PDB file of C-alpha atoms in Angstrom:
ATOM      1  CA  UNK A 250       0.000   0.000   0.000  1.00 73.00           C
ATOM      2  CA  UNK A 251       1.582   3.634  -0.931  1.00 85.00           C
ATOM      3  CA  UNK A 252       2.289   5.852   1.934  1.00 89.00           C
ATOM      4  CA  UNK A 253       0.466   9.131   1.043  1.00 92.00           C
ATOM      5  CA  UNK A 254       1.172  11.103   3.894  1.00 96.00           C
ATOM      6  CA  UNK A 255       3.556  11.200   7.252  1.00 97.00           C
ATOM      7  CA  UNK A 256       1.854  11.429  10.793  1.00 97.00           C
ATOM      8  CA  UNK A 257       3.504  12.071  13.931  1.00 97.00           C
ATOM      9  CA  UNK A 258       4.480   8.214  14.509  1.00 97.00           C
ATOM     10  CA  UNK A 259       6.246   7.291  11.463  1.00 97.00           C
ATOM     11  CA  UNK A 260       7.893  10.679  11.633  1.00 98.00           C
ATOM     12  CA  UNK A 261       9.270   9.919  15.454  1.00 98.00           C
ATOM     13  CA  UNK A 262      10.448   6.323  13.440  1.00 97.00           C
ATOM     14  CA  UNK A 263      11.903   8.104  10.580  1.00 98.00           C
ATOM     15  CA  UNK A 264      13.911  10.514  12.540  1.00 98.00           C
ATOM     16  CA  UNK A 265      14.991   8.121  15.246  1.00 98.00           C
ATOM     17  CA  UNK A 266      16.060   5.897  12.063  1.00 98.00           C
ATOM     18  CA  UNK A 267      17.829   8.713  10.781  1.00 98.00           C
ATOM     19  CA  UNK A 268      19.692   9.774  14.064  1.00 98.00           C
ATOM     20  CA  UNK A 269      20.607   6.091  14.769  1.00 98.00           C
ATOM     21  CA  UNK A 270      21.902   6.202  10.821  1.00 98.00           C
ATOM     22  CA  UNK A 271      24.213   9.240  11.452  1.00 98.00           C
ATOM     23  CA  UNK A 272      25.493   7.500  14.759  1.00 98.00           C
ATOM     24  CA  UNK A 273      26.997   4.368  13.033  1.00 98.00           C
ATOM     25  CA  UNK A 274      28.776   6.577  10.363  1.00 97.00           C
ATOM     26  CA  UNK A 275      30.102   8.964  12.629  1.00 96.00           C
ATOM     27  CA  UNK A 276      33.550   7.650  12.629  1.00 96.00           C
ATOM     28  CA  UNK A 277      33.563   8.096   8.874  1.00 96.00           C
ATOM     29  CA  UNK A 278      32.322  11.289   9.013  1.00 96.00           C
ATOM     30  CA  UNK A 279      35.207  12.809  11.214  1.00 95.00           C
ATOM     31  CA  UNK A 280      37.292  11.227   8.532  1.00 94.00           C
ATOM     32  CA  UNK A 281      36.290  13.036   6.142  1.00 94.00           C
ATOM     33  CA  UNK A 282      36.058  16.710   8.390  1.00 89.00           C
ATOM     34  CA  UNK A 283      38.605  19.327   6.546  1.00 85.00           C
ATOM     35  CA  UNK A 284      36.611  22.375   6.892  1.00 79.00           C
ATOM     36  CA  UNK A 285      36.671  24.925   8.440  1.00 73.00           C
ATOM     37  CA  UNK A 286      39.288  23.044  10.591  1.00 75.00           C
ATOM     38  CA  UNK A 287      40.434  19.821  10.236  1.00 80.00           C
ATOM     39  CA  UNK A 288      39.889  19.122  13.699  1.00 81.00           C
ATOM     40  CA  UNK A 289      38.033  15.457  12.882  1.00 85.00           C
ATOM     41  CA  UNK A 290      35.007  16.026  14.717  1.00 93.00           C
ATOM     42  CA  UNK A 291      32.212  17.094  12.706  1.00 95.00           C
ATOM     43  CA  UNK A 292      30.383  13.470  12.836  1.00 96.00           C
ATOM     44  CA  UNK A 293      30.775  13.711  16.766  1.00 97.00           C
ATOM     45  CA  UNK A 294      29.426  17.099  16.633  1.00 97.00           C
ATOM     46  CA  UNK A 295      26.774  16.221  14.307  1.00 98.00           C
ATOM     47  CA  UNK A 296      25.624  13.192  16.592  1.00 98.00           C
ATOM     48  CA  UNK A 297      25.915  14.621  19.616  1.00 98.00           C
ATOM     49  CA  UNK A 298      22.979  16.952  18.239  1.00 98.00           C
ATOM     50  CA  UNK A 299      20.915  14.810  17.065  1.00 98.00           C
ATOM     51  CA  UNK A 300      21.110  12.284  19.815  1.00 98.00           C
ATOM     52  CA  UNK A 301      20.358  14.852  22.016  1.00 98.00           C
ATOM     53  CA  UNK A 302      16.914  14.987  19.552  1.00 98.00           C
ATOM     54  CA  UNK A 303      16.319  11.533  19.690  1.00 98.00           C
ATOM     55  CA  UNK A 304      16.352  11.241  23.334  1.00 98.00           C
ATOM     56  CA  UNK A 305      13.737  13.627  23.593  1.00 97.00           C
ATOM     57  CA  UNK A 306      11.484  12.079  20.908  1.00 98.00           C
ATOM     58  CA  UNK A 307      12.171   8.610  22.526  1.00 97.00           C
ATOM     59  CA  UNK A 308      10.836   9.540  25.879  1.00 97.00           C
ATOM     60  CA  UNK A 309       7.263  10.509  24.073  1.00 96.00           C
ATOM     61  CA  UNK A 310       4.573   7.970  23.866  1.00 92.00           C
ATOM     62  CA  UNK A 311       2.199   8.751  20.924  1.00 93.00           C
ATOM     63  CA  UNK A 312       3.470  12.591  20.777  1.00 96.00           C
ATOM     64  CA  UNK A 313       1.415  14.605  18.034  1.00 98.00           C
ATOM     65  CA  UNK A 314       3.166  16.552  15.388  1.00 98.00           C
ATOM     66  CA  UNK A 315       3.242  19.925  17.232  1.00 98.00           C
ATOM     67  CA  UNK A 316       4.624  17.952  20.218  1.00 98.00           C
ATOM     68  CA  UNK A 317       7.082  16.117  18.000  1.00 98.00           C
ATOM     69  CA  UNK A 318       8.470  19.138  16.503  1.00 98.00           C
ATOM     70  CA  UNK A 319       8.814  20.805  19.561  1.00 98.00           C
ATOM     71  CA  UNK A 320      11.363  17.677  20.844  1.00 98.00           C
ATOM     72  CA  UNK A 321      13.157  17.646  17.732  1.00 98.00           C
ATOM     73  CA  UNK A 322      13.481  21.140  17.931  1.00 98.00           C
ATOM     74  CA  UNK A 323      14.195  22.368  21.499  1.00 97.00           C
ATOM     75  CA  UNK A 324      15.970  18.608  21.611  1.00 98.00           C
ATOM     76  CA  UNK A 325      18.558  19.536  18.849  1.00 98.00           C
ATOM     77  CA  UNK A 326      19.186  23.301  19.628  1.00 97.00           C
ATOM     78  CA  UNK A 327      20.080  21.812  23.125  1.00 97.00           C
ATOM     79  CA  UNK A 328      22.435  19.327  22.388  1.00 97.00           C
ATOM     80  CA  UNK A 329      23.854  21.378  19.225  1.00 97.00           C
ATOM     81  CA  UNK A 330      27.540  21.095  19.111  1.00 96.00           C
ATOM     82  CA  UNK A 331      30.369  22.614  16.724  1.00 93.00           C
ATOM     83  CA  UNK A 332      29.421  24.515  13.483  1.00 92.00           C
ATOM     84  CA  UNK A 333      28.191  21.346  11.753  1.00 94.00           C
ATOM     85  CA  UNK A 334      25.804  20.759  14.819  1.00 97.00           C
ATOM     86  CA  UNK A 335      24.492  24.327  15.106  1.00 97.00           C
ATOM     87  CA  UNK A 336      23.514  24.214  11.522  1.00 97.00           C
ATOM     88  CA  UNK A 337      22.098  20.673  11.623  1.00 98.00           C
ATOM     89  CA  UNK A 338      19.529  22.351  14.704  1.00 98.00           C
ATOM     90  CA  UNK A 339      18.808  25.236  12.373  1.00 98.00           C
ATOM     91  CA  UNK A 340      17.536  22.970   9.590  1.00 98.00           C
ATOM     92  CA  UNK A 341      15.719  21.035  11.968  1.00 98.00           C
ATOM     93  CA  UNK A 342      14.090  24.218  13.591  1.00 98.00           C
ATOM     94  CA  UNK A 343      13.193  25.049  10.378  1.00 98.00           C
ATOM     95  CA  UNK A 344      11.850  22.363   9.204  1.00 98.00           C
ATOM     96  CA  UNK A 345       9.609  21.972  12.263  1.00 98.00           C
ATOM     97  CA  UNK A 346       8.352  25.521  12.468  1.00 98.00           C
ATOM     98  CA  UNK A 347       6.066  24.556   9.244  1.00 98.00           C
ATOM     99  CA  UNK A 348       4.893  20.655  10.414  1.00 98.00           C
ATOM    100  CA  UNK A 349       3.878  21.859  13.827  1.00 98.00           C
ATOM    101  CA  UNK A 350       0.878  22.584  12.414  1.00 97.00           C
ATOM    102  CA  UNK A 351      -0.343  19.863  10.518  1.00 98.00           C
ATOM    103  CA  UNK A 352      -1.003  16.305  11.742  1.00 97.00           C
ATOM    104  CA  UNK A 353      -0.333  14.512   9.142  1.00 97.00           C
ATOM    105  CA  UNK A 354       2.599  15.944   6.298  1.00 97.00           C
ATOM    106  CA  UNK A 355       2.138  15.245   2.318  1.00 97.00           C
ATOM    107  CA  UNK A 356       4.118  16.538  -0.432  1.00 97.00           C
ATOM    108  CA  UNK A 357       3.175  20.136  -0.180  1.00 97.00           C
ATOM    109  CA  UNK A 358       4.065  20.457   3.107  1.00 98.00           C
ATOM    110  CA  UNK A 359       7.281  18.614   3.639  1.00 97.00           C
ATOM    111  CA  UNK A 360       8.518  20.988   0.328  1.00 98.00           C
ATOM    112  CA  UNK A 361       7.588  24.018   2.430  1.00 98.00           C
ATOM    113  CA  UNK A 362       9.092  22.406   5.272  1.00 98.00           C
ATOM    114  CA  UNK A 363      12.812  22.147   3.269  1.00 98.00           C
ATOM    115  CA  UNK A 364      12.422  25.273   2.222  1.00 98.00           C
ATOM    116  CA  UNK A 365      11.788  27.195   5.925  1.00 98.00           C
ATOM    117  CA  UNK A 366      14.959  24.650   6.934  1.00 98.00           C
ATOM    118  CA  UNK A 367      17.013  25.740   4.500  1.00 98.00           C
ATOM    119  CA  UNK A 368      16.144  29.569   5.582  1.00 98.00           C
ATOM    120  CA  UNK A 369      16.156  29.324   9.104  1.00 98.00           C
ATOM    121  CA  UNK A 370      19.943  27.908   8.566  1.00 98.00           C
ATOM    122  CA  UNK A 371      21.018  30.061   6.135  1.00 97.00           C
ATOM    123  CA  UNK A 372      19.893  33.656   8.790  1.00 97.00           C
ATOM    124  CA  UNK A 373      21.861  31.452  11.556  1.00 95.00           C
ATOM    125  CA  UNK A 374      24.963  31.637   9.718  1.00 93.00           C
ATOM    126  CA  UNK A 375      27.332  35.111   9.694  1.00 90.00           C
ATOM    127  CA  UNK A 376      29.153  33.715   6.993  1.00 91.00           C
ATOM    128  CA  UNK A 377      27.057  31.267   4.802  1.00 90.00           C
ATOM    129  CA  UNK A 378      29.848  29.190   2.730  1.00 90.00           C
ATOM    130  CA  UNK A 379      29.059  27.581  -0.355  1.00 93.00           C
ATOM    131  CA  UNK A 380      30.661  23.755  -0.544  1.00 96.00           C
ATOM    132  CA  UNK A 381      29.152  22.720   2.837  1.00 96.00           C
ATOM    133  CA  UNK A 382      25.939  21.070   4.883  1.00 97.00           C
ATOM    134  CA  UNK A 383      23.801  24.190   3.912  1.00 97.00           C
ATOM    135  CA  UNK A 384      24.270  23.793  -0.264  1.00 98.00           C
ATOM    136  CA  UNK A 385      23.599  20.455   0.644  1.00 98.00           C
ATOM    137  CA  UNK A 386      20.396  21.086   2.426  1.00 98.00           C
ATOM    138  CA  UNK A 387      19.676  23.807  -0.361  1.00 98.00           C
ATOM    139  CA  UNK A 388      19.823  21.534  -3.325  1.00 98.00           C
ATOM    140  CA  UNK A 389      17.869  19.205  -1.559  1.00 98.00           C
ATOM    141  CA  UNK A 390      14.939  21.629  -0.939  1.00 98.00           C
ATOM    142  CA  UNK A 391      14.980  23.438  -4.543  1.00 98.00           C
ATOM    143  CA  UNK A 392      15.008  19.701  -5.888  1.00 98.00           C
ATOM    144  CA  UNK A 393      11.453  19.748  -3.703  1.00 98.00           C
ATOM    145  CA  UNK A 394      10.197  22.804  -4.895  1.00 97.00           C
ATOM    146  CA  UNK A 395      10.526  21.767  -8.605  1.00 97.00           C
ATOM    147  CA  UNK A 396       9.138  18.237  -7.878  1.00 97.00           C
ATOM    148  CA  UNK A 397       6.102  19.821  -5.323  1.00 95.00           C
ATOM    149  CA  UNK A 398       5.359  21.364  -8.850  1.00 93.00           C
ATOM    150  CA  UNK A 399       4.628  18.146 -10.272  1.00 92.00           C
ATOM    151  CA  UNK A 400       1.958  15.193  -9.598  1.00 92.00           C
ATOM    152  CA  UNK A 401       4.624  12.643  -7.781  1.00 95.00           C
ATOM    153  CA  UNK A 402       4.442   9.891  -5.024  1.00 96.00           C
ATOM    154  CA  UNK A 403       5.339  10.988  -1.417  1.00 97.00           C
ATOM    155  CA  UNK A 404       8.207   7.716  -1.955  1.00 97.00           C
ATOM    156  CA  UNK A 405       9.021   9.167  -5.396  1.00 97.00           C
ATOM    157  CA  UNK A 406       9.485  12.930  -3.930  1.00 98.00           C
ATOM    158  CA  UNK A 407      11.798  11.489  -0.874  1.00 98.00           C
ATOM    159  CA  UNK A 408      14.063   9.607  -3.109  1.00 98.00           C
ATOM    160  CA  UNK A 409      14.935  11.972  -5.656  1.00 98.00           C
ATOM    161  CA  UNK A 410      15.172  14.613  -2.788  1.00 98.00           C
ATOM    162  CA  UNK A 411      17.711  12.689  -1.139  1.00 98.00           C
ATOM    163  CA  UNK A 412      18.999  11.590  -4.865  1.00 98.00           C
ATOM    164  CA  UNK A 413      19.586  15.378  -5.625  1.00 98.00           C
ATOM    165  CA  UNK A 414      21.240  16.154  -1.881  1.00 98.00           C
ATOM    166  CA  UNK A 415      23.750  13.527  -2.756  1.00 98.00           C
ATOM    167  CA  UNK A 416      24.470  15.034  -6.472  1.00 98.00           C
ATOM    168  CA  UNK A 417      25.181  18.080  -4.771  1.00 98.00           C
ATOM    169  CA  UNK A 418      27.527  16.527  -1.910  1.00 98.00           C
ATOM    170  CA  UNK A 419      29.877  15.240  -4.695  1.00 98.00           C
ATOM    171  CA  UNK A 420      30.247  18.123  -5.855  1.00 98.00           C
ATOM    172  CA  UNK A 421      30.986  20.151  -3.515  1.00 97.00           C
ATOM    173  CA  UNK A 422      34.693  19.532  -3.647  1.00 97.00           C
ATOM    174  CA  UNK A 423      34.396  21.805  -6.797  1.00 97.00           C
ATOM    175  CA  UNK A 424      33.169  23.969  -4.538  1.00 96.00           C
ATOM    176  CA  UNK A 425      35.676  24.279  -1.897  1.00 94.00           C
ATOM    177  CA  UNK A 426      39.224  24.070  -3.016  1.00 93.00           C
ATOM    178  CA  UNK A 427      40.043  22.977   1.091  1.00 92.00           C
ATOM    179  CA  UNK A 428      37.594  19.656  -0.150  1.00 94.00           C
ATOM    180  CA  UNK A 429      39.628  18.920  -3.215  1.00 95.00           C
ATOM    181  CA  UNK A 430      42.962  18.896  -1.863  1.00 94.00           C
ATOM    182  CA  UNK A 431      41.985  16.506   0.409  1.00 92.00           C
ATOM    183  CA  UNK A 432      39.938  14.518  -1.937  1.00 94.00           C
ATOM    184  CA  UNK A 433      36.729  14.521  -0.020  1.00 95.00           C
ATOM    185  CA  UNK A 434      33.441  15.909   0.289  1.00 96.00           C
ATOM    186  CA  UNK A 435      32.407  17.996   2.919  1.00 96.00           C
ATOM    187  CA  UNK A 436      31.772  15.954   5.983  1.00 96.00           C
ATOM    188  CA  UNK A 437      28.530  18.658   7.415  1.00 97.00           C
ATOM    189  CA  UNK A 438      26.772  17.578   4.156  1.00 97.00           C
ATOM    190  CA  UNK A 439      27.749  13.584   4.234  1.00 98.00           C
ATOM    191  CA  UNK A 440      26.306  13.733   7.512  1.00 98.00           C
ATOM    192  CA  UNK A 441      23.378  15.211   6.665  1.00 98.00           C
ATOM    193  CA  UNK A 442      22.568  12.639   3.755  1.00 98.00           C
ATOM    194  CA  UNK A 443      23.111  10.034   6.194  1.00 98.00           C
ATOM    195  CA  UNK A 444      20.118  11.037   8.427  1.00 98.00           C
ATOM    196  CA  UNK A 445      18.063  11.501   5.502  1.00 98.00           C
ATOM    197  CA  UNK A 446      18.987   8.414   3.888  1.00 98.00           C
ATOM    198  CA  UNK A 447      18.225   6.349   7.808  1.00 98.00           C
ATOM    199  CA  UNK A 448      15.150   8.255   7.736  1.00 98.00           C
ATOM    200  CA  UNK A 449      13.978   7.058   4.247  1.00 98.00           C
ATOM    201  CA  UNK A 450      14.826   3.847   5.053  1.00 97.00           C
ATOM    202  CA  UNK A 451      12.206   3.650   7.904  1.00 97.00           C
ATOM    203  CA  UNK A 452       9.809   5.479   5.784  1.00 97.00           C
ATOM    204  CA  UNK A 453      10.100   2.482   3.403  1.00 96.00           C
ATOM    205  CA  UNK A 454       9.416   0.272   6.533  1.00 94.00           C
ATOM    206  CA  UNK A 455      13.276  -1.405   6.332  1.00 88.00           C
ATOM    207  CA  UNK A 456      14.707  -2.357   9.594  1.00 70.00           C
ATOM    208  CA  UNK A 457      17.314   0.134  10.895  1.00 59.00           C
TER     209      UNK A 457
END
């Protein structure tokens, strides 16, 4: 049967699926952390964020959306750690701004959603820096807005979402000279794919 729509429960399984994601490819991640500083610590920083999330979501039994925003939310601005953290609560604060009011999310509103994610992280930022998490996060939502356009499957609309934020993570070493010396891409925006990718998983009902 095709999933038309997200409510509040598969959305607490989604996230927690993408959370748990991030935390297994943390190691990785730091790996690959060259910008700003290659100090090796943006998948810490990253989890540390959204674990502090998940904890919050976890300890809700049958939370609606407006009560599962606010624990993602107020969850990852708590626990937000390092620049790559900070920006990963901004996208989430975003995001959850605009499903807060809906109980169950479709299409429409998950593309608005990217979109206010995308802005909220983009203000948060003194110095916005092309090559990073947030040109990840912003190919990812204009890839929504030009598929919202169109008649397309909720499944359809995640996976070339995610599709397009990964086209736009390889390239980002074109995009940051810092990236291509080392041969990588930028480790904010490979962590970010990896909650989205954990979080489509669940959405397609695989085991985490």
């Amino acid at each position: 049967m095709e999933i038309t729509s997200i409510n509040s429960k598969l959305l607490a399984r989604m996230f927690l699926a993408g959370a748990k994601n991030l935390d297994s490819k943390k190691d990785w991640i730091n790996e690959l952390n060259v910008f700003p500083v290659p100090d090796g610590d943006t998948g810490t920083n990253m989890t540390m964020t959204i674990m502090s999330a998940a904890k919050e979501v976890s300890s809700l039994t049958n939370p609606t959306m407006a009560e599962l925003a606010k624990a993602i939310s107020s969850g990852s601005l708590r626990g937000a750690r390092g620049n790559s953290g900070v920006i990963l609560s901004q996208l989430f604060r975003g995001f959850c701004k605009v499903i807060k009011e809906y109980d169950e999310i479709d299409v429409t509103i998950l593309c608005e959603a990217c979109q206010k994610a995308v802005e909220t992280a983009y203000k948060a930022v003194m110095k916005p820096k092309e090559g990073t998490i947030l040109t990840v996060a912003k190919g990812a939502a204009d890839k929504a807005l030009e598929l919202a356009e169109n008649d397309i499957s909720l499944d359809d609309f995640l996976k070339q979402v995610i599709e397009e934020a990964d086209a736009v993570l390889a390239k980002t070493p074109e995009m940051l000279p810092v990236l291509k010396e080392a041969g990588v891409v930028d480790s904010g925006g490979q962590g970010l794919v990896q909650v989205l990718k954990g979080a489509y998983d669940a959405f397609l009902g695989k085991e985490i």
